[in-house]
Coordinates of C-alpha atoms and ligand atoms in Angstrom, one line a residue:
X821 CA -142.7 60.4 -54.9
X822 CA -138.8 60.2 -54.4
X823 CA -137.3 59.9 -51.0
X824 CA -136.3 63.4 -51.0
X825 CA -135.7 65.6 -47.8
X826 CA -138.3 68.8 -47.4
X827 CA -136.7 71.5 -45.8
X828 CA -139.0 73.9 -47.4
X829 CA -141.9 74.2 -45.0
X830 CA -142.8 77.9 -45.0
X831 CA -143.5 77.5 -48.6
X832 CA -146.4 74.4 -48.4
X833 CA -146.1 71.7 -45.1
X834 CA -147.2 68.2 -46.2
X835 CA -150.7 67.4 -45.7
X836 CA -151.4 66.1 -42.0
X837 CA -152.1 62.8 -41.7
X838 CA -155.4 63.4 -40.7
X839 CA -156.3 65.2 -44.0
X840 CA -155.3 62.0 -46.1
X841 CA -157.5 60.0 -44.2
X842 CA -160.5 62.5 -44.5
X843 CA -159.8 62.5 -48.8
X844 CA -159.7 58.9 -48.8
X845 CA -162.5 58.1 -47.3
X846 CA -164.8 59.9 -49.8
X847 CA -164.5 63.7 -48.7
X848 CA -167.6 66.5 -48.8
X849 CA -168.5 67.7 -52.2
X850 CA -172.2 69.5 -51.7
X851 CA -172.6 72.9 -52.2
X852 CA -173.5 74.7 -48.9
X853 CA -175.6 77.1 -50.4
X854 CA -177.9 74.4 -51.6
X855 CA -181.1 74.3 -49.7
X856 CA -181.6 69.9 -49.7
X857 CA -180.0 67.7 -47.2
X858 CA -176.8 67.0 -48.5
X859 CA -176.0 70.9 -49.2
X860 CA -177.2 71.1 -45.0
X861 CA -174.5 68.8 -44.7
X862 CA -172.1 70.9 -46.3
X863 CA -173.4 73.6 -44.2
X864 CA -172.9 72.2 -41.2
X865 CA -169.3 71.3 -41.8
X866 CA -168.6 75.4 -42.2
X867 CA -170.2 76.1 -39.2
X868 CA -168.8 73.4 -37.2
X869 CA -165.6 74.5 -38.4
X870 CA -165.9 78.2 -37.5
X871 CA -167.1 77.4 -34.3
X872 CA -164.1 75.2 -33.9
X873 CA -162.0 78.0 -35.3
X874 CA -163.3 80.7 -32.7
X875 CA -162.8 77.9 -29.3
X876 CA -159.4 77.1 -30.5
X877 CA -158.5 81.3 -30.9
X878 CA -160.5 82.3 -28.2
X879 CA -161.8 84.8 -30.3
X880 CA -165.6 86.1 -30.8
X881 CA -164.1 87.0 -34.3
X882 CA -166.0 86.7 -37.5
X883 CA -164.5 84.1 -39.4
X884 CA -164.0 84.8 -43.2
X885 CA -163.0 82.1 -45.6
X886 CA -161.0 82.4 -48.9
X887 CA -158.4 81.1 -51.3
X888 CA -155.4 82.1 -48.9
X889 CA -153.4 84.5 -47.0
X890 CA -153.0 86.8 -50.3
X891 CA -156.2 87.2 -50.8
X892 CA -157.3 87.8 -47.1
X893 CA -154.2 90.1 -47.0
X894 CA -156.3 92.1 -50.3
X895 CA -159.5 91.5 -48.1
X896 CA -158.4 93.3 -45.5
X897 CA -156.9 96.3 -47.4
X898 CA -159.0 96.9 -50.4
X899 CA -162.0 96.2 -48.2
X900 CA -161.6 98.5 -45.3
X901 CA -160.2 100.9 -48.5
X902 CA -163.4 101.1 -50.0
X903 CA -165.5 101.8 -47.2
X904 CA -163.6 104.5 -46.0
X905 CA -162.9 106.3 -49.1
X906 CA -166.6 105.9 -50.1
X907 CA -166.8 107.6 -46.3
X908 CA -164.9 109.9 -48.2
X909 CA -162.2 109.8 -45.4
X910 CA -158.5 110.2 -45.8
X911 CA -156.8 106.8 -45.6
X912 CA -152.9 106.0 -44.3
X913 CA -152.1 102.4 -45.0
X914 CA -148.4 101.4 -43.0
X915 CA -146.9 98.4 -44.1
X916 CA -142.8 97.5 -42.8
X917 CA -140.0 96.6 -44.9
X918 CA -139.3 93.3 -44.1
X919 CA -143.3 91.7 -45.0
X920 CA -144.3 90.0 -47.7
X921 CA -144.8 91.0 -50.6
X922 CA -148.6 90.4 -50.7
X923 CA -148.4 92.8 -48.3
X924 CA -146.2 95.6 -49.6
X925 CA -147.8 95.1 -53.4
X926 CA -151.4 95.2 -52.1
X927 CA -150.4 98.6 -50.3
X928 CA -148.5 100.0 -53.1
X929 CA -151.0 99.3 -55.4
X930 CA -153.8 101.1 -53.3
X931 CA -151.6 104.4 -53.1
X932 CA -153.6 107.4 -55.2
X933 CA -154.5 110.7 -54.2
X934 CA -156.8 109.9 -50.6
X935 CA -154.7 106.9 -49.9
X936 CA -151.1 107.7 -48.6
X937 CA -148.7 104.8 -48.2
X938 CA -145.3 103.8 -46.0
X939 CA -143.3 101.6 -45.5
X940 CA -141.2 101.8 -42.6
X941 CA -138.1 100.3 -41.3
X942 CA -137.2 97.7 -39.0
X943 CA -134.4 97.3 -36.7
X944 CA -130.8 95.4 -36.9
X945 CA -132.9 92.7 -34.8
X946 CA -135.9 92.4 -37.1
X947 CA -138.0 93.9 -34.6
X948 CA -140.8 96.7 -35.8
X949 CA -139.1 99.9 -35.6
X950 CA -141.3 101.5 -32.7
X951 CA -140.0 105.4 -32.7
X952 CA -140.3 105.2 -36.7
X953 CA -144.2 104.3 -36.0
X954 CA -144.7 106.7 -33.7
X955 CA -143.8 109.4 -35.8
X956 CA -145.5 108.1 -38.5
X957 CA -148.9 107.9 -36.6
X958 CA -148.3 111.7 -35.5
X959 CA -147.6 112.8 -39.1
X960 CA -150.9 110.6 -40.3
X961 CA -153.2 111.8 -37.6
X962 CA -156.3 113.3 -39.7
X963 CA -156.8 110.1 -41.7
X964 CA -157.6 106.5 -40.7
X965 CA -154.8 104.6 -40.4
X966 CA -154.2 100.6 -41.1
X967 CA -151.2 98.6 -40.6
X968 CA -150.0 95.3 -41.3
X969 CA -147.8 94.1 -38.6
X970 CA -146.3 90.0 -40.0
X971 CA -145.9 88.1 -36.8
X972 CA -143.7 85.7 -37.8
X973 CA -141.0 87.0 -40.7
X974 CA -141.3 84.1 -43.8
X975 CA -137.6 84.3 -44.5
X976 CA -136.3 84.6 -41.1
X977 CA -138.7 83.3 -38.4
X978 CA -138.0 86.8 -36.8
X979 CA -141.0 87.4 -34.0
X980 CA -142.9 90.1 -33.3
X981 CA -144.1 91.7 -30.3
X982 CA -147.4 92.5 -31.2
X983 CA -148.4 93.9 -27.6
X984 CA -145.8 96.2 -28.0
X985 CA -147.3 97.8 -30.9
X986 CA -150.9 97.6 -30.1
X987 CA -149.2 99.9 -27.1
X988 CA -148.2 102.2 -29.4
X989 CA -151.5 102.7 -31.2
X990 CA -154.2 103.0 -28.4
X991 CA -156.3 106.0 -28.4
X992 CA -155.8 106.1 -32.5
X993 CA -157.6 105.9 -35.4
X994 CA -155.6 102.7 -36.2
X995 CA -157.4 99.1 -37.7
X996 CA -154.3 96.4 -37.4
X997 CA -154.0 93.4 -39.5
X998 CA -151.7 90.7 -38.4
X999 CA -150.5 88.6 -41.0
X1000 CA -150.1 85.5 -39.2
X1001 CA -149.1 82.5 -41.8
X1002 CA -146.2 81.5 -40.5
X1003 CA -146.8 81.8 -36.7
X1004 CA -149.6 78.8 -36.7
X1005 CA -147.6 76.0 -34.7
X1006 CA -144.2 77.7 -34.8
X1007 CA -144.7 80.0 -32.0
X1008 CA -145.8 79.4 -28.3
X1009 CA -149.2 80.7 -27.9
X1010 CA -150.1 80.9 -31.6
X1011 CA -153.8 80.7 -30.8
X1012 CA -153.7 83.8 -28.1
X1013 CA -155.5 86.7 -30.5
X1014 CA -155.2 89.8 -29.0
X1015 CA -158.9 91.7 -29.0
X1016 CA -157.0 95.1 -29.9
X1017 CA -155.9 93.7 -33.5
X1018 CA -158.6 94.1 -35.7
X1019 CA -158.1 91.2 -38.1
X1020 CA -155.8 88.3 -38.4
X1021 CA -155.3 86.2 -41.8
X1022 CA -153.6 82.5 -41.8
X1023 CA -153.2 80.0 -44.7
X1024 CA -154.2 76.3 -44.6
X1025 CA -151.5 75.2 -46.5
X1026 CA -148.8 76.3 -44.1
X1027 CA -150.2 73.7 -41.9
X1028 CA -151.0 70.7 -43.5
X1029 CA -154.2 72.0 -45.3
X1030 CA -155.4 71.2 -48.8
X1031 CA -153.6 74.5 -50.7
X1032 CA -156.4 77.3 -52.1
X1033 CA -157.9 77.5 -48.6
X1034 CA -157.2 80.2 -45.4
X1035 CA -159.0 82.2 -43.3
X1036 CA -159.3 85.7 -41.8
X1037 CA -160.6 86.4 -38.4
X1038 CA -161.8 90.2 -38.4
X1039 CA -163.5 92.2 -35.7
X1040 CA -166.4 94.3 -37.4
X1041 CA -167.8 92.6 -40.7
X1042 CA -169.5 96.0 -41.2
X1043 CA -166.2 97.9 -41.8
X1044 CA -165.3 96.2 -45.4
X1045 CA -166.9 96.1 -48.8
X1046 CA -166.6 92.8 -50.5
X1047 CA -163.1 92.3 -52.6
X1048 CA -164.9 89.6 -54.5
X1049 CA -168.6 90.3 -55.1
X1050 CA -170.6 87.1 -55.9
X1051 CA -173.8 85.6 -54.7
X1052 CA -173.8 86.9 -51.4
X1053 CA -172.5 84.6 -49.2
X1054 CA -170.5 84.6 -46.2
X1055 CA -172.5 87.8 -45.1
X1056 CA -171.7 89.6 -48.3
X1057 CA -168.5 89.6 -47.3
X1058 CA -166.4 87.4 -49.6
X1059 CA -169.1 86.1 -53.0
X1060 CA -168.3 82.4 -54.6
X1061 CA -169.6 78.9 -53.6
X1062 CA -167.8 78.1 -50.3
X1063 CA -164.4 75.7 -50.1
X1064 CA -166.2 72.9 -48.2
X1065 CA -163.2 70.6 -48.7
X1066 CA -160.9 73.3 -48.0
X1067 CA -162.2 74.0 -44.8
X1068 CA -163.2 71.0 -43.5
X1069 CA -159.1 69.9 -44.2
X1070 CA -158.2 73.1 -42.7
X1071 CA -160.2 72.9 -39.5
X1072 CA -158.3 68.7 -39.5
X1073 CA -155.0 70.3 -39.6
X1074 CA -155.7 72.9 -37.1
X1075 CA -157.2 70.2 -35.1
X1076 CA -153.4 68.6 -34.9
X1077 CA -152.0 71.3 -35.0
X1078 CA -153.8 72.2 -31.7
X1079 CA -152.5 68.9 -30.0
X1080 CA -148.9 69.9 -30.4
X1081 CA -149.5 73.0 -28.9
X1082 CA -147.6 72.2 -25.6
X1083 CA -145.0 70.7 -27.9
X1084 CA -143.4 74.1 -29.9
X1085 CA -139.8 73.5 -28.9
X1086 CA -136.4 75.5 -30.1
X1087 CA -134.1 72.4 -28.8
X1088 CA -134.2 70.5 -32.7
X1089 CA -133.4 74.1 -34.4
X1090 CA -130.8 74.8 -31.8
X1091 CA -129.3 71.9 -32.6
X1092 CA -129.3 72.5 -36.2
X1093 CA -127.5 76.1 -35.7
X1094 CA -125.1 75.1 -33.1
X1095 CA -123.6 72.5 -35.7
X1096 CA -123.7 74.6 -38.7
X1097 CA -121.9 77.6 -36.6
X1098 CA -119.4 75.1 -35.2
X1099 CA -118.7 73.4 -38.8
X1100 CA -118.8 76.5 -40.6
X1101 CA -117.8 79.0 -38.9
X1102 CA -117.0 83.1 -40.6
X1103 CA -118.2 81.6 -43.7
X1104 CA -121.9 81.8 -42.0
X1105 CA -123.9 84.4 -40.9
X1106 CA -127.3 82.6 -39.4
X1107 CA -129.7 85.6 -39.3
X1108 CA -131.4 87.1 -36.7
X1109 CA -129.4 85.3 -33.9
X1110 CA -130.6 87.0 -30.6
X1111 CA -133.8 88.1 -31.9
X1112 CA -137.0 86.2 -30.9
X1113 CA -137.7 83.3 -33.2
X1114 CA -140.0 80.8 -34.4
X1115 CA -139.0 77.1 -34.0
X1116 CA -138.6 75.9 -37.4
X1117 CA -136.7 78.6 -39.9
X1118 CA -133.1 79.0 -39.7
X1119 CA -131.9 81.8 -42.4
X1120 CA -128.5 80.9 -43.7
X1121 CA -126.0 83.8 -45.6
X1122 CA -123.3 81.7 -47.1
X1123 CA -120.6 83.7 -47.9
X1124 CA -118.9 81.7 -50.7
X1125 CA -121.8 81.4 -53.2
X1126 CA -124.7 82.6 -54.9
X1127 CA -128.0 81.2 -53.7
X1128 CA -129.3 80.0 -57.2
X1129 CA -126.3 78.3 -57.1
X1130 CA -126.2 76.7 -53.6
X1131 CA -129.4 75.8 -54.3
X1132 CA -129.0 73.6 -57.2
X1133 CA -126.4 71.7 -55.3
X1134 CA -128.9 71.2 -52.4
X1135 CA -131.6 70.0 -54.9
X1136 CA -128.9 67.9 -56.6
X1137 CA -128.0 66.1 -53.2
X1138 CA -131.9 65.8 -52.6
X1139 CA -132.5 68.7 -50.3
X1140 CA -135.6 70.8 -51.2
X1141 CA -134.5 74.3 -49.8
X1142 CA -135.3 78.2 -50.6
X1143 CA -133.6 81.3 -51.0
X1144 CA -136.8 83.0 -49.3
X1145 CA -140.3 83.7 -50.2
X1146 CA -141.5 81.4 -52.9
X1147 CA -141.7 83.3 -56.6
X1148 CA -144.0 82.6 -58.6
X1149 CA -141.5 83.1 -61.8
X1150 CA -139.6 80.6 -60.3
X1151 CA -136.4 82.9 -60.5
X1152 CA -134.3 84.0 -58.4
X1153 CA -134.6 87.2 -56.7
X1154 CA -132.9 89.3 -54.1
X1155 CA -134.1 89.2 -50.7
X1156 CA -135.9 92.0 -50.0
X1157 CA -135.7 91.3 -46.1
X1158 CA -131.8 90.6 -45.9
X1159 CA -131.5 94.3 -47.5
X1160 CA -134.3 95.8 -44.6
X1161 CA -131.8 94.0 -42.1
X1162 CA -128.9 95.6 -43.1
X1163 CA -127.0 92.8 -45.4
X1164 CA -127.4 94.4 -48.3
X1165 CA -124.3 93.2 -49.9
X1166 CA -125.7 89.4 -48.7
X1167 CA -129.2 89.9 -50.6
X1168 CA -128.3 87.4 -53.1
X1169 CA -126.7 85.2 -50.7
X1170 CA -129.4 84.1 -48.3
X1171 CA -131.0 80.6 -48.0
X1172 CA -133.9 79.0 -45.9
X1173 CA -134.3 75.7 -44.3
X1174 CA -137.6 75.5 -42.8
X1175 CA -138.6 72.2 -40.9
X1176 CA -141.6 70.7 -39.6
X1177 CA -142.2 72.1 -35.9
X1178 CA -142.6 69.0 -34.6
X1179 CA -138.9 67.8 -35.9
X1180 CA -137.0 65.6 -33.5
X1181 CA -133.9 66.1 -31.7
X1182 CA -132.9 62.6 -33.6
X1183 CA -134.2 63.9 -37.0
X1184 CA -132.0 67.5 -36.1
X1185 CA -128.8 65.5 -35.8
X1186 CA -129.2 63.6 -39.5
X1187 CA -130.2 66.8 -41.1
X1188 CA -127.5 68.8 -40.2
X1189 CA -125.1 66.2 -41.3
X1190 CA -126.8 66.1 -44.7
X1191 CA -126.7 70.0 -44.8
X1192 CA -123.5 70.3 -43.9
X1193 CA -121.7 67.4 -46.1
X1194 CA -123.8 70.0 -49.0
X1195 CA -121.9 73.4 -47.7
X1196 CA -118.5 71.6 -47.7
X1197 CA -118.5 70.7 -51.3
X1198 CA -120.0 74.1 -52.9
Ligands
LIG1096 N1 -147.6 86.2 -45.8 C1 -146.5 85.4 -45.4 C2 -145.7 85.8 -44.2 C3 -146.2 84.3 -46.2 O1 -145.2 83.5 -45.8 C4 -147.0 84.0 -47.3 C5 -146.6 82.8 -48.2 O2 -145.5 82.4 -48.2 C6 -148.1 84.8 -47.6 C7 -148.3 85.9 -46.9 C8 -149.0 84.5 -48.8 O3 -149.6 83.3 -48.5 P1 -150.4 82.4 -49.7 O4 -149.4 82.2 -50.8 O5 -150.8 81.2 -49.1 O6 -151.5 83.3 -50.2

């Protein structure tokens, strides 16, 4: 591979260290459904793993495994959908303008006659627009009501308080999903679950993972029918021959993950910002300044030009960077979440740089002089 700089780690983080080791070395391919010795082995790697998985997250939660967060995202909603409409209850499903759109599609596309749908705002901060759920909650109070709260905004490392809006539920029919894939090792306390949120979902290759492997950690198997309906494993709950490489390279890079725990430091993003404000200036706006943050994202509106085209000078100087949110078209769109901050006339401008958690204060200094030499020519 090219010497190239990654900036682009919300998208995929390079495989850990520990992960490379594990496929060289001649990684587990038995099936874990298979009864002999070698499918036991396999077997025992899942439940070591979930076990592992439930110590590091202090969480009695069930641990379900899948392909990724869009499809535990789809777990969670078409799941607890079915059950409750074949309950033949109302349903409310709550989503916020500035998630992802595995979120906001999978509500929109469950909308139909017993299943109302809304997605509200968020404040000039970021921040989950409290008084707006409130009301919403009142207006929705005969049917059962899910939310997805994102704890850690993709595009703009925005943080939620998700204490705040468990607050804001109690005492109601609500079932909260926390979409959680970018908050594992980019947030202090990542592994603190709160036992009011019904079910979190994170994806392996956010940090340092084998891609096609994530997990979601729900409350009350019993609640969901099946999204995919297969042989019955996992409980029922999710059908298809287990991941066992998957989730033996995710439990690895949770593993180190773990040990940087203490670690999660602004000071190398701080850095980063301080130079680009002082260098650039008006022709800036760094988003979300003042909000709470996660320690690697820094989400850049450059004034003068386009993002498609800032980013091909980027690429062309050796910088993988983003405008946002990966598409899978691999065009260009317009950023849903600088319009739900209020930059509408920006949404086309907007550019992520998203760095490994664990980047030095040295490594902060030579990036930003590589950045900014980019900005000064374009
Ligand atoms: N939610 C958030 C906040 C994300 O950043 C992403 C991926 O970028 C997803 C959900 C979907 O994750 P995946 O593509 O791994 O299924």
């Amino acid at each position: 591979m090219i010497n190239r700089y990654y900036f682009d780690y919300n998208a995929t983080a390079p495989l850990a260290d520990s992960v490379k080791e594990f496929l060289a070395r001649g990684a587990v391919f038995f099936n874990s459904s298979s009864s002999h010795t070698s499918g036991k082995v396999a077997k025992k790697e899942i439940f070591d793993t979930t076990e592992f998985i439930q110590k590091l997250f202090k969480t009695k939660k069930h641990v379900i495994y899948h392909s990724g967060a869009t499809e535990g995202i789809n777990l969670f909603f078409h799941g607890r959908v079915k059950k409750l409409l074949r309950e033949k209850k109302k349903v409310h499903l709550i989503g916020f303008a500035t998630d992802h759109s595995a979120v906001l599609n999978t509500i929109e596309q469950l909308r139909d006659e017993s299943v109302s749908v809304t997605v509200l705002p968020v404040l000039t901060k970021g921040e989950v627009d409290l008084e707006a759920l409130k009301k919403d909650l009142q207006s929705h109070s005969h049917a059962s009501i899910l939310i997805n709260v994102t704890w850690v905004n993709n595009e703009s490392g925005i943080v939620q308080n998700l204490k705040d809006i468990v607050e804001v539920t109690k005492g109601k029919s609500v079932s909260i999903h926390v979409d959680g894939v970018q908050a594992i090792g980019k947030i202090p306390h990542w592994n603190e679950l709160l036992p009011e949120i019904e079910a979190y979902t994170f994806s392996g290759h956010k940090f340092g993972s084998l891609t096609g492997v994530g997990i979601t950690l729900l409350h009350d198997p019993s609640e969901y029918l099946p999204l995919i309906i297969g042989g019955g494993q996992q409980n029922g709950l999710r059908g298809g021959t287990e991941n066992v490489l998957g989730v033996v390279s995710l439990r690895l890079a949770l593993e180190n993950m773990a040990q940087n725990l203490p670690l999660v430091s602004h000071a190398a993003k701080d850095l980063i910002e301080n130079k680009l404000k002082e260098t650039l200036g008006d022709q800036i706006i760094i988003v979300g300044l003042g909000a709470v943050r996660n320690v690697n994202t820094i989400q850049v509106i450059y004034k003068k030009t386009p993002s498609d085209s800032a980013l091909i000078h980027f690429d062309l100087a050796g910088m993988d960077v983003s405008a946002g949110s990966a598409c899978s078209s691999g065009r260009m769109k317009a950023s849903h979440v600088l319009v739900a901050l209020g930059y509408h006339e920006w949404k086309n401008h907007g550019l992520r740089f998203s760095f490994s958690p664990q980047m030095s204060l040295e490594d902060a200094q030579n990036f930003s002089t590589k950045i900014i030499s980019v900005f000064q020519k374009i």
